[in-house]
Amino acid sequence: MNTKQSFAIKGDICFCKMKDQWTTMKNAYAVCETGISQGVFAQLPEQYAHFPVYDFTGKLIIPGLVDLHMHAPQYAFRGMGMDLELMDWLGQQTFPEEAKYADLSYADKAYTIFADNIKHSATSHACLFATQHRAATELLMDRMEQTGMISFVGKVNMDREAPDNLRESSAEASAQETLRWLYEIAGKYQRTKPILTPRFIPSCTPELLAKLQIIQQEYKLPVQSHLSENTGEIAFVHELCPDARFYGDAYDAYGLFGRQHPKEHTYPAIMAHCVHSTEEEIKLLRDNGVFVAHCPASNTNLSSGIAPIRRYLENHMHVGLGSDIAGGHTESILRAVCDAVQVSKLYWRLVDNGAVPLTFCEAFYLATKGGGAFFGSVGSLERGYDFSAVVLDDSSLRHPFALTIPQRLERAAYSALDAYGICAKFVSGTLLFDRTHSK
Ligand code: GUN
Ligand code: FE
């Protein structure tokens, strides 16, 4: 795939430099030079006059969206089995489906559909769980690389509390497969990177976590997992780890909780959900710079609860959004933006009347710069950012009076416009597809 191009795109531009402030420009140019955003301009500056211009006049242009947490193998059963809580849902829906990925021909079929759909979504950057299966994980990485998106993909580690056909036979076997996976993919991809993925504490013995810590330090890998999602899960963690002061402490004991390495390297971590985190856990999440992946649809579908995101923002913590396919039923991060706003209103009304609801602008910030920070300078069209952009045609949402650009974007999001197809997507300076000009 041709990478890091130079061009400009023209349209009605909308992004957030700060979490409560829009930057918008109508009929303007967003300029990309060898993959890096040069900023947005009312007129195309002289020094870029020779760049090709993609004309999307009248359409909305936003940064590519960031999905900090999703399970690629669960895409096949999204929107089904939504009547269960987390632990029963894992046992009855999720584990039987994930076991199928031992069969590479099934994995190929399912991951090809997944990659094709996610390529055509508004998501530019994603952090993905695969399954425990090494070969299928490599296949998913191949498919993701072919999309042109930027992703982290993790081979899942799980050596306890799962059916025999999904549980790895020992901590040693799990660690060995992880090392083999890292060996097989070393240097193979430009846009697809590995991330350590202990599924969650109930799935991982202390022996396995200790081995993953060694691998993490040797390969300098980030980590993704689940944290304090559901009350049933949390009670089980207390049973399994009586010595842990709180759930996150069980990861932190093995350096898998975003802690800074004493030398030059840091190992960032993403923890999905954080619905029921205690005071101590919140403090450690903040002190260790852990990214919270807020997954409002999943937290609703699996009756997990409502994460206190206002509190996390007031604490200056890293927060992004996750679809959590298939706890969440859709890969649309624009839908997640609306869900984040809606559940924050319920939290405010029903749980804590001091927790002011999120605005649409704040939630959009989480979907762009908030989660984007995990990838570096990602999630904005301001100068110096990695250039990723999505084009939306909202002309079908006819209206009898003039709307501002943020009003148009908000209505596009609440109307699930992206579910009917986006016009074009650019990721890290590369055009992935353009339905407007290829007609
Ligand atoms: N906790 C452990 N595994 C999972 C999973 O697949 N989905 C969700 N939502 N939570 C989990
Ligand atoms: Fe999840």
Short mmCIF file of C-alpha atoms and ligand atoms in Angstrom, two decimals:
data_model
loop_
_atom_site.label_atom_id
_atom_site.label_comp_id
_atom_site.label_asym_id
_atom_site.label_seq_id
_atom_site.Cartn_x
_atom_site.Cartn_y
_atom_site.Cartn_z
CA MET A 1 0.00 0.00 0.00
CA ASN A 2 1.29 3.41 -1.01
CA THR A 3 2.07 5.25 2.20
CA LYS A 4 2.67 8.79 3.43
CA GLN A 5 1.32 10.81 0.54
CA SER A 6 0.98 14.58 0.14
CA PHE A 7 -2.42 16.07 -0.76
CA ALA A 8 -5.21 18.32 0.47
CA ILE A 9 -8.86 17.53 1.11
CA LYS A 10 -11.59 20.14 0.85
CA GLY A 11 -14.87 20.23 2.78
CA ASP A 12 -16.55 21.25 6.05
CA ILE A 13 -13.93 20.44 8.66
CA CYS A 14 -14.62 19.62 12.30
CA PHE A 15 -12.33 18.45 15.11
CA CYS A 16 -11.47 19.14 18.77
CA LYS A 17 -8.10 20.52 19.86
CA MET A 18 -9.36 20.57 23.44
CA LYS A 19 -11.98 18.46 25.08
CA ASP A 20 -14.65 21.12 25.29
CA GLN A 21 -13.97 23.18 22.19
CA TRP A 22 -14.71 22.65 18.50
CA THR A 23 -12.46 23.80 15.70
CA THR A 24 -14.53 24.13 12.52
CA MET A 25 -14.01 25.62 9.07
CA LYS A 26 -16.44 25.57 6.17
CA ASN A 27 -15.24 24.94 2.62
CA ALA A 28 -11.70 24.64 3.90
CA TYR A 29 -8.59 22.62 3.15
CA ALA A 30 -6.95 20.03 5.42
CA VAL A 31 -3.39 19.55 4.21
CA CYS A 32 -1.31 16.37 4.51
CA GLU A 33 2.40 16.39 3.71
CA THR A 34 4.08 12.96 3.61
CA GLY A 35 1.58 11.64 6.15
CA ILE A 36 1.67 14.56 8.58
CA SER A 37 -1.10 17.13 8.99
CA GLN A 38 -0.04 20.67 8.11
CA GLY A 39 -3.24 22.14 9.57
CA VAL A 40 -6.47 23.50 8.09
CA PHE A 41 -6.75 26.59 5.89
CA ALA A 42 -9.55 28.70 4.40
CA GLN A 43 -7.48 28.99 1.17
CA LEU A 44 -4.87 26.51 0.01
CA PRO A 45 -1.50 28.14 0.90
CA GLU A 46 0.93 28.83 -1.94
CA GLN A 47 3.48 26.23 -0.79
CA TYR A 48 0.88 23.46 -1.14
CA ALA A 49 -0.62 24.69 -4.43
CA HIS A 50 0.93 21.79 -6.35
CA PHE A 51 -0.64 19.13 -4.04
CA PRO A 52 -3.55 17.15 -5.50
CA VAL A 53 -6.87 18.21 -3.96
CA TYR A 54 -9.68 15.77 -3.16
CA ASP A 55 -12.81 17.89 -3.39
CA PHE A 56 -15.48 16.93 -0.84
CA THR A 57 -17.29 20.28 -0.92
CA GLY A 58 -20.47 20.19 1.18
CA LYS A 59 -19.41 17.07 3.09
CA LEU A 60 -18.19 16.76 6.68
CA ILE A 61 -14.52 16.00 7.31
CA ILE A 62 -13.51 14.73 10.75
CA PRO A 63 -10.40 12.99 12.13
CA GLY A 64 -10.35 9.19 11.86
CA LEU A 65 -11.93 7.71 14.99
CA VAL A 66 -10.09 5.59 17.54
CA ASP A 67 -11.44 2.32 18.96
CA LEU A 68 -9.40 1.49 22.05
CA HIS A 69 -11.03 -1.86 22.71
CA MET A 70 -12.66 -4.50 20.54
CA HIS A 71 -12.62 -8.27 20.04
CA ALA A 72 -12.24 -9.18 16.37
CA PRO A 73 -13.34 -12.83 16.77
CA GLN A 74 -16.58 -11.72 18.42
CA TYR A 75 -17.66 -9.70 15.38
CA ALA A 76 -19.43 -12.76 13.99
CA PHE A 77 -22.01 -12.79 16.83
CA ARG A 78 -22.43 -9.05 17.39
CA GLY A 79 -25.99 -8.10 18.26
CA MET A 80 -26.86 -11.59 19.49
CA GLY A 81 -27.10 -13.17 22.94
CA MET A 82 -27.58 -9.82 24.61
CA ASP A 83 -29.78 -11.13 27.44
CA LEU A 84 -26.89 -12.31 29.61
CA GLU A 85 -24.50 -10.78 32.13
CA LEU A 86 -20.76 -10.86 31.57
CA MET A 87 -19.69 -14.18 33.11
CA ASP A 88 -22.63 -16.16 31.67
CA TRP A 89 -22.22 -14.38 28.33
CA LEU A 90 -18.54 -15.39 28.23
CA GLY A 91 -19.37 -19.01 29.01
CA GLN A 92 -22.39 -19.40 26.74
CA GLN A 93 -21.70 -17.08 23.80
CA THR A 94 -18.11 -15.93 23.66
CA PHE A 95 -15.96 -18.93 24.51
CA PRO A 96 -17.78 -21.34 22.15
CA GLU A 97 -17.36 -18.83 19.29
CA GLU A 98 -13.71 -18.07 20.05
CA ALA A 99 -12.93 -21.82 20.16
CA LYS A 100 -13.76 -21.94 16.44
CA TYR A 101 -10.62 -19.93 15.64
CA ALA A 102 -8.52 -23.06 16.12
CA ASP A 103 -9.75 -23.76 12.58
CA LEU A 104 -7.86 -21.43 10.22
CA SER A 105 -10.40 -21.73 7.44
CA TYR A 106 -13.14 -20.48 9.79
CA ALA A 107 -10.82 -17.73 11.04
CA ASP A 108 -10.09 -16.71 7.46
CA LYS A 109 -13.77 -16.44 6.61
CA ALA A 110 -14.68 -14.51 9.75
CA TYR A 111 -11.65 -12.20 9.84
CA THR A 112 -12.02 -11.34 6.14
CA ILE A 113 -15.56 -10.09 6.81
CA PHE A 114 -14.41 -8.27 9.94
CA ALA A 115 -11.49 -6.55 8.22
CA ASP A 116 -13.59 -5.51 5.23
CA ASN A 117 -16.27 -3.97 7.44
CA ILE A 118 -13.87 -2.21 9.81
CA LYS A 119 -11.93 -0.83 6.83
CA HIS A 120 -15.12 0.85 5.62
CA SER A 121 -16.08 2.18 9.06
CA ALA A 122 -15.12 5.60 10.45
CA THR A 123 -12.41 4.01 12.62
CA SER A 124 -8.81 4.69 11.60
CA HIS A 125 -6.98 3.27 14.65
CA ALA A 126 -7.95 0.26 16.75
CA CYS A 127 -6.74 -2.00 19.55
CA LEU A 128 -7.91 -5.55 18.95
CA PHE A 129 -8.11 -8.73 20.95
CA ALA A 130 -7.73 -11.85 18.80
CA THR A 131 -8.02 -15.28 20.46
CA GLN A 132 -5.44 -17.52 22.12
CA HIS A 133 -4.71 -19.13 18.72
CA ARG A 134 -1.38 -18.02 17.32
CA ALA A 135 -2.00 -18.87 13.67
CA ALA A 136 -5.39 -17.15 13.62
CA THR A 137 -3.90 -14.12 15.36
CA GLU A 138 -1.26 -13.85 12.63
CA LEU A 139 -3.99 -14.15 10.02
CA LEU A 140 -5.90 -11.29 11.67
CA MET A 141 -2.73 -9.18 11.62
CA ASP A 142 -2.32 -9.91 7.88
CA ARG A 143 -5.91 -8.87 7.24
CA MET A 144 -5.59 -5.70 9.32
CA GLU A 145 -2.36 -4.71 7.57
CA GLN A 146 -4.15 -5.08 4.22
CA THR A 147 -6.87 -2.62 5.31
CA GLY A 148 -4.34 0.21 5.65
CA MET A 149 -5.59 1.00 9.15
CA ILE A 150 -3.29 1.34 12.15
CA SER A 151 -3.86 -1.29 14.80
CA PHE A 152 -2.51 -3.11 17.79
CA VAL A 153 -3.46 -6.78 17.81
CA GLY A 154 -3.06 -9.15 20.75
CA LYS A 155 -2.84 -12.90 20.92
CA VAL A 156 -4.96 -13.60 23.99
CA ASN A 157 -3.41 -15.35 26.99
CA MET A 158 -5.67 -17.56 29.11
CA ASP A 159 -4.54 -20.56 31.11
CA ARG A 160 -7.39 -21.00 33.61
CA GLU A 161 -11.17 -20.79 34.09
CA ALA A 162 -12.12 -21.58 30.50
CA PRO A 163 -13.26 -24.74 28.72
CA ASP A 164 -10.54 -27.21 27.72
CA ASN A 165 -10.78 -26.28 24.06
CA LEU A 166 -10.00 -22.65 24.80
CA ARG A 167 -7.70 -22.77 27.82
CA GLU A 168 -4.00 -22.97 27.11
CA SER A 169 -2.54 -26.07 28.72
CA SER A 170 -0.15 -24.25 31.09
CA ALA A 171 1.44 -20.90 31.84
CA GLU A 172 4.56 -22.16 30.10
CA ALA A 173 2.64 -23.19 26.95
CA SER A 174 0.90 -19.80 26.85
CA ALA A 175 4.19 -17.92 27.21
CA GLN A 176 5.91 -20.09 24.59
CA GLU A 177 3.15 -19.49 22.06
CA THR A 178 3.35 -15.76 22.76
CA LEU A 179 7.10 -15.79 22.13
CA ARG A 180 6.64 -17.79 18.94
CA TRP A 181 3.99 -15.31 17.80
CA LEU A 182 6.31 -12.36 18.43
CA TYR A 183 9.07 -14.16 16.54
CA GLU A 184 6.83 -14.94 13.55
CA ILE A 185 5.57 -11.38 13.13
CA ALA A 186 8.81 -9.50 13.90
CA GLY A 187 9.41 -6.87 11.20
CA LYS A 188 6.50 -8.13 9.10
CA TYR A 189 4.11 -5.18 9.27
CA GLN A 190 4.20 -1.41 8.95
CA ARG A 191 0.80 -0.61 10.43
CA THR A 192 -0.01 -3.55 12.66
CA LYS A 193 1.73 -3.97 15.99
CA PRO A 194 1.61 -6.56 18.75
CA ILE A 195 0.17 -5.84 22.20
CA LEU A 196 0.30 -8.18 25.22
CA THR A 197 -3.21 -9.40 25.99
CA PRO A 198 -3.84 -11.28 29.23
CA ARG A 199 -7.61 -11.70 28.84
CA PHE A 200 -8.48 -10.69 32.42
CA ILE A 201 -7.42 -11.80 35.88
CA PRO A 202 -9.84 -14.77 36.08
CA SER A 203 -8.22 -16.20 32.90
CA CYS A 204 -4.58 -15.86 33.96
CA THR A 205 -2.65 -17.67 36.70
CA PRO A 206 -0.01 -15.74 38.66
CA GLU A 207 2.61 -17.92 36.92
CA LEU A 208 1.39 -16.73 33.53
CA LEU A 209 1.35 -13.06 34.60
CA ALA A 210 4.94 -13.41 35.84
CA LYS A 211 6.01 -14.83 32.47
CA LEU A 212 4.20 -12.06 30.59
CA GLN A 213 6.05 -9.48 32.66
CA ILE A 214 9.37 -10.92 31.46
CA ILE A 215 8.16 -10.91 27.85
CA GLN A 216 6.89 -7.37 28.20
CA GLN A 217 10.24 -6.13 29.43
CA GLU A 218 12.18 -7.94 26.75
CA TYR A 219 9.95 -6.85 23.86
CA LYS A 220 8.86 -3.49 25.32
CA LEU A 221 5.21 -4.14 24.64
CA PRO A 222 2.09 -2.29 25.68
CA VAL A 223 -0.65 -4.23 27.46
CA GLN A 224 -4.43 -4.45 27.06
CA SER A 225 -6.92 -6.13 29.36
CA HIS A 226 -10.21 -5.77 31.24
CA LEU A 227 -10.70 -4.15 34.65
CA SER A 228 -13.54 -3.83 37.17
CA GLU A 229 -16.20 -4.40 34.56
CA ASN A 230 -18.98 -6.30 36.26
CA THR A 231 -19.83 -7.06 39.89
CA GLY A 232 -19.87 -10.84 39.35
CA GLU A 233 -16.45 -10.69 37.75
CA ILE A 234 -15.03 -8.52 40.54
CA ALA A 235 -16.30 -10.91 43.23
CA PHE A 236 -14.59 -13.76 41.37
CA VAL A 237 -11.31 -11.83 41.24
CA HIS A 238 -11.47 -11.28 45.02
CA GLU A 239 -11.95 -15.03 45.46
CA LEU A 240 -9.06 -15.90 43.12
CA CYS A 241 -6.67 -13.22 44.42
CA PRO A 242 -7.31 -12.74 48.15
CA ASP A 243 -4.02 -10.87 48.54
CA ALA A 244 -4.72 -8.23 45.90
CA ARG A 245 -5.74 -4.92 47.51
CA PHE A 246 -8.06 -4.27 44.57
CA TYR A 247 -8.57 -5.73 41.08
CA GLY A 248 -5.93 -3.57 39.35
CA ASP A 249 -3.40 -4.49 42.02
CA ALA A 250 -3.41 -8.05 40.63
CA TYR A 251 -2.04 -6.70 37.31
CA ASP A 252 0.23 -4.15 38.96
CA ALA A 253 1.94 -6.84 41.03
CA TYR A 254 3.37 -8.07 37.71
CA GLY A 255 4.09 -4.66 36.16
CA LEU A 256 1.17 -5.05 33.72
CA PHE A 257 -0.62 -1.89 34.76
CA GLY A 258 1.06 0.87 32.79
CA ARG A 259 3.73 1.54 35.33
CA GLN A 260 6.75 3.46 34.11
CA HIS A 261 9.88 1.42 33.71
CA PRO A 262 12.72 2.77 35.88
CA LYS A 263 14.89 3.22 32.81
CA GLU A 264 13.93 4.85 29.53
CA HIS A 265 10.99 2.73 28.50
CA THR A 266 7.37 2.98 29.44
CA TYR A 267 4.81 0.28 28.89
CA PRO A 268 1.45 1.90 28.40
CA ALA A 269 -1.62 -0.09 29.29
CA ILE A 270 -5.25 0.03 28.23
CA MET A 271 -7.81 -1.21 30.72
CA ALA A 272 -11.31 -1.66 29.34
CA HIS A 273 -14.43 -0.69 31.32
CA CYS A 274 -13.30 0.54 34.81
CA VAL A 275 -16.98 0.72 35.77
CA HIS A 276 -16.58 -0.17 39.45
CA SER A 277 -13.01 0.98 40.21
CA THR A 278 -12.36 1.84 43.87
CA GLU A 279 -10.65 5.02 45.09
CA GLU A 280 -7.32 3.22 45.34
CA GLU A 281 -7.70 1.72 41.88
CA ILE A 282 -8.55 5.09 40.34
CA LYS A 283 -5.48 6.62 41.95
CA LEU A 284 -3.24 3.91 40.50
CA LEU A 285 -4.87 4.22 37.06
CA ARG A 286 -4.06 7.91 37.15
CA ASP A 287 -0.56 7.64 38.64
CA ASN A 288 0.43 4.95 36.12
CA GLY A 289 -1.02 6.80 33.13
CA VAL A 290 -3.27 3.86 32.24
CA PHE A 291 -5.71 4.46 29.37
CA VAL A 292 -9.32 3.77 30.33
CA ALA A 293 -11.28 2.35 27.37
CA HIS A 294 -14.84 3.48 28.00
CA CYS A 295 -17.27 1.00 26.41
CA PRO A 296 -20.75 2.37 27.13
CA ALA A 297 -22.72 0.04 24.83
CA SER A 298 -21.11 -3.08 26.27
CA ASN A 299 -21.55 -1.83 29.83
CA THR A 300 -25.27 -1.46 29.10
CA ASN A 301 -25.75 -4.69 27.13
CA LEU A 302 -24.02 -6.86 29.74
CA SER A 303 -25.68 -5.00 32.65
CA SER A 304 -22.24 -4.01 33.92
CA GLY A 305 -23.10 -0.45 34.95
CA ILE A 306 -21.99 3.09 34.10
CA ALA A 307 -18.35 4.15 34.28
CA PRO A 308 -17.79 7.47 36.09
CA ILE A 309 -16.12 9.18 33.14
CA ARG A 310 -16.66 12.75 34.39
CA ARG A 311 -14.67 11.81 37.47
CA TYR A 312 -11.86 10.36 35.32
CA LEU A 313 -11.71 13.51 33.22
CA GLU A 314 -11.61 15.73 36.30
CA ASN A 315 -8.68 13.56 37.50
CA HIS A 316 -6.88 14.27 34.19
CA MET A 317 -6.77 10.57 33.33
CA HIS A 318 -6.34 9.14 29.84
CA VAL A 319 -9.76 8.11 28.49
CA GLY A 320 -10.78 6.86 25.04
CA LEU A 321 -13.79 5.01 23.65
CA GLY A 322 -14.14 1.33 22.79
CA SER A 323 -16.81 -0.51 20.85
CA ASP A 324 -16.03 -3.72 22.80
CA ILE A 325 -17.48 -5.80 19.99
CA ALA A 326 -19.38 -8.03 20.81
CA GLY A 327 -20.28 -6.89 24.33
CA GLY A 328 -20.98 -3.79 22.30
CA HIS A 329 -23.21 -4.52 19.33
CA THR A 330 -21.75 -2.13 16.76
CA GLU A 331 -18.30 -1.12 15.58
CA SER A 332 -19.50 2.47 15.12
CA ILE A 333 -17.47 4.78 17.31
CA LEU A 334 -19.81 7.63 16.39
CA ARG A 335 -22.52 5.53 18.06
CA ALA A 336 -20.19 5.11 21.06
CA VAL A 337 -19.90 8.91 21.26
CA CYS A 338 -23.70 9.18 21.57
CA ASP A 339 -23.83 6.26 24.03
CA ALA A 340 -21.15 7.92 26.19
CA VAL A 341 -23.27 11.07 26.37
CA GLN A 342 -26.48 9.18 27.07
CA VAL A 343 -25.16 6.95 29.86
CA SER A 344 -23.48 9.94 31.50
CA LYS A 345 -26.91 11.54 31.75
CA LEU A 346 -28.31 8.48 33.50
CA TYR A 347 -25.31 8.44 35.84
CA TRP A 348 -25.92 12.08 36.69
CA ARG A 349 -29.67 11.60 37.20
CA LEU A 350 -29.60 8.26 39.00
CA VAL A 351 -26.18 7.87 40.66
CA ASP A 352 -24.34 11.13 41.33
CA ASN A 353 -25.95 14.51 40.78
CA GLY A 354 -22.50 16.11 41.04
CA ALA A 355 -21.28 14.30 37.91
CA VAL A 356 -22.20 16.70 35.13
CA PRO A 357 -23.12 14.77 31.93
CA LEU A 358 -20.62 14.67 29.08
CA THR A 359 -21.27 17.02 26.19
CA PHE A 360 -21.24 15.73 22.63
CA CYS A 361 -18.02 17.71 22.11
CA GLU A 362 -16.31 16.07 25.09
CA ALA A 363 -17.37 12.60 23.97
CA PHE A 364 -16.14 13.32 20.43
CA TYR A 365 -12.82 14.39 21.92
CA LEU A 366 -12.59 10.99 23.68
CA ALA A 367 -13.23 9.26 20.34
CA THR A 368 -10.43 11.21 18.66
CA LYS A 369 -7.63 12.81 20.67
CA GLY A 370 -8.50 11.01 23.93
CA GLY A 371 -7.92 7.50 22.60
CA GLY A 372 -5.58 8.77 19.88
CA ALA A 373 -2.94 9.66 22.47
CA PHE A 374 -2.29 5.94 22.92
CA PHE A 375 -0.99 5.88 19.33
CA GLY A 376 1.01 9.13 19.55
CA SER A 377 -0.06 12.38 17.85
CA VAL A 378 -3.35 10.96 16.56
CA GLY A 379 -6.96 12.15 16.53
CA SER A 380 -6.74 15.74 15.30
CA LEU A 381 -6.31 17.67 12.07
CA GLU A 382 -4.09 20.24 13.72
CA ARG A 383 -0.54 20.73 12.48
CA GLY A 384 1.95 17.99 13.37
CA TYR A 385 -0.61 15.21 13.84
CA ASP A 386 -0.54 11.94 11.93
CA PHE A 387 -3.01 12.64 9.10
CA SER A 388 -6.14 10.54 9.35
CA ALA A 389 -9.55 11.76 8.18
CA VAL A 390 -13.03 10.51 7.43
CA VAL A 391 -15.55 12.07 5.04
CA LEU A 392 -19.29 11.90 5.81
CA ASP A 393 -22.07 12.89 3.43
CA ASP A 394 -24.93 14.23 5.57
CA SER A 395 -26.92 15.60 2.64
CA SER A 396 -29.60 12.94 3.08
CA LEU A 397 -30.41 14.42 6.52
CA ARG A 398 -32.33 17.29 5.00
CA HIS A 399 -33.20 20.24 7.21
CA PRO A 400 -35.32 23.37 6.83
CA PHE A 401 -32.85 25.80 8.48
CA ALA A 402 -29.10 26.39 8.42
CA LEU A 403 -27.05 24.22 10.75
CA THR A 404 -23.58 24.76 12.17
CA ILE A 405 -20.94 22.14 11.41
CA PRO A 406 -21.02 20.67 14.97
CA GLN A 407 -24.82 20.48 14.77
CA ARG A 408 -24.52 18.55 11.51
CA LEU A 409 -21.96 16.19 13.01
CA GLU A 410 -24.06 15.60 16.12
CA ARG A 411 -27.10 14.78 14.04
CA ALA A 412 -25.07 12.55 11.74
CA ALA A 413 -23.85 10.64 14.80
CA TYR A 414 -27.29 10.28 16.42
CA SER A 415 -28.75 9.26 13.04
CA ALA A 416 -26.15 6.48 12.66
CA LEU A 417 -25.10 7.99 9.35
CA ASP A 418 -21.81 6.08 9.35
CA ALA A 419 -23.73 2.79 9.46
CA TYR A 420 -24.93 3.55 5.92
CA GLY A 421 -21.43 4.09 4.63
CA ILE A 422 -18.83 6.81 4.80
CA CYS A 423 -17.56 8.53 1.64
CA ALA A 424 -13.83 8.25 2.09
CA LYS A 425 -11.14 7.42 4.62
CA PHE A 426 -7.50 8.48 4.89
CA VAL A 427 -5.23 6.85 7.46
CA SER A 428 -1.74 8.05 8.28
CA GLY A 429 -1.42 9.83 4.94
CA THR A 430 -2.88 7.05 2.79
CA LEU A 431 -6.22 7.01 0.99
CA LEU A 432 -7.96 3.74 1.89
CA PHE A 433 -11.02 4.31 -0.29
CA ASP A 434 -13.00 7.12 -1.90
CA ARG A 435 -16.53 6.30 -2.97
CA THR A 436 -17.23 9.90 -4.05
CA HIS A 437 -14.65 10.12 -6.80
CA SER A 438 -14.55 6.51 -7.87
CA LYS A 439 -18.21 6.42 -8.98
N1 GUN B 1 -13.73 -9.95 30.16
C1 GUN B 1 -13.00 -11.02 29.78
N2 GUN B 1 -13.21 -11.33 28.49
C2 GUN B 1 -14.11 -10.44 28.04
C3 GUN B 1 -14.71 -10.24 26.77
O1 GUN B 1 -14.48 -10.95 25.79
N3 GUN B 1 -15.58 -9.19 26.69
C4 GUN B 1 -15.86 -8.38 27.75
N4 GUN B 1 -16.70 -7.37 27.60
N5 GUN B 1 -15.31 -8.57 28.95
C5 GUN B 1 -14.45 -9.57 29.08
FE FE B 2 -13.73 -6.58 26.04
#
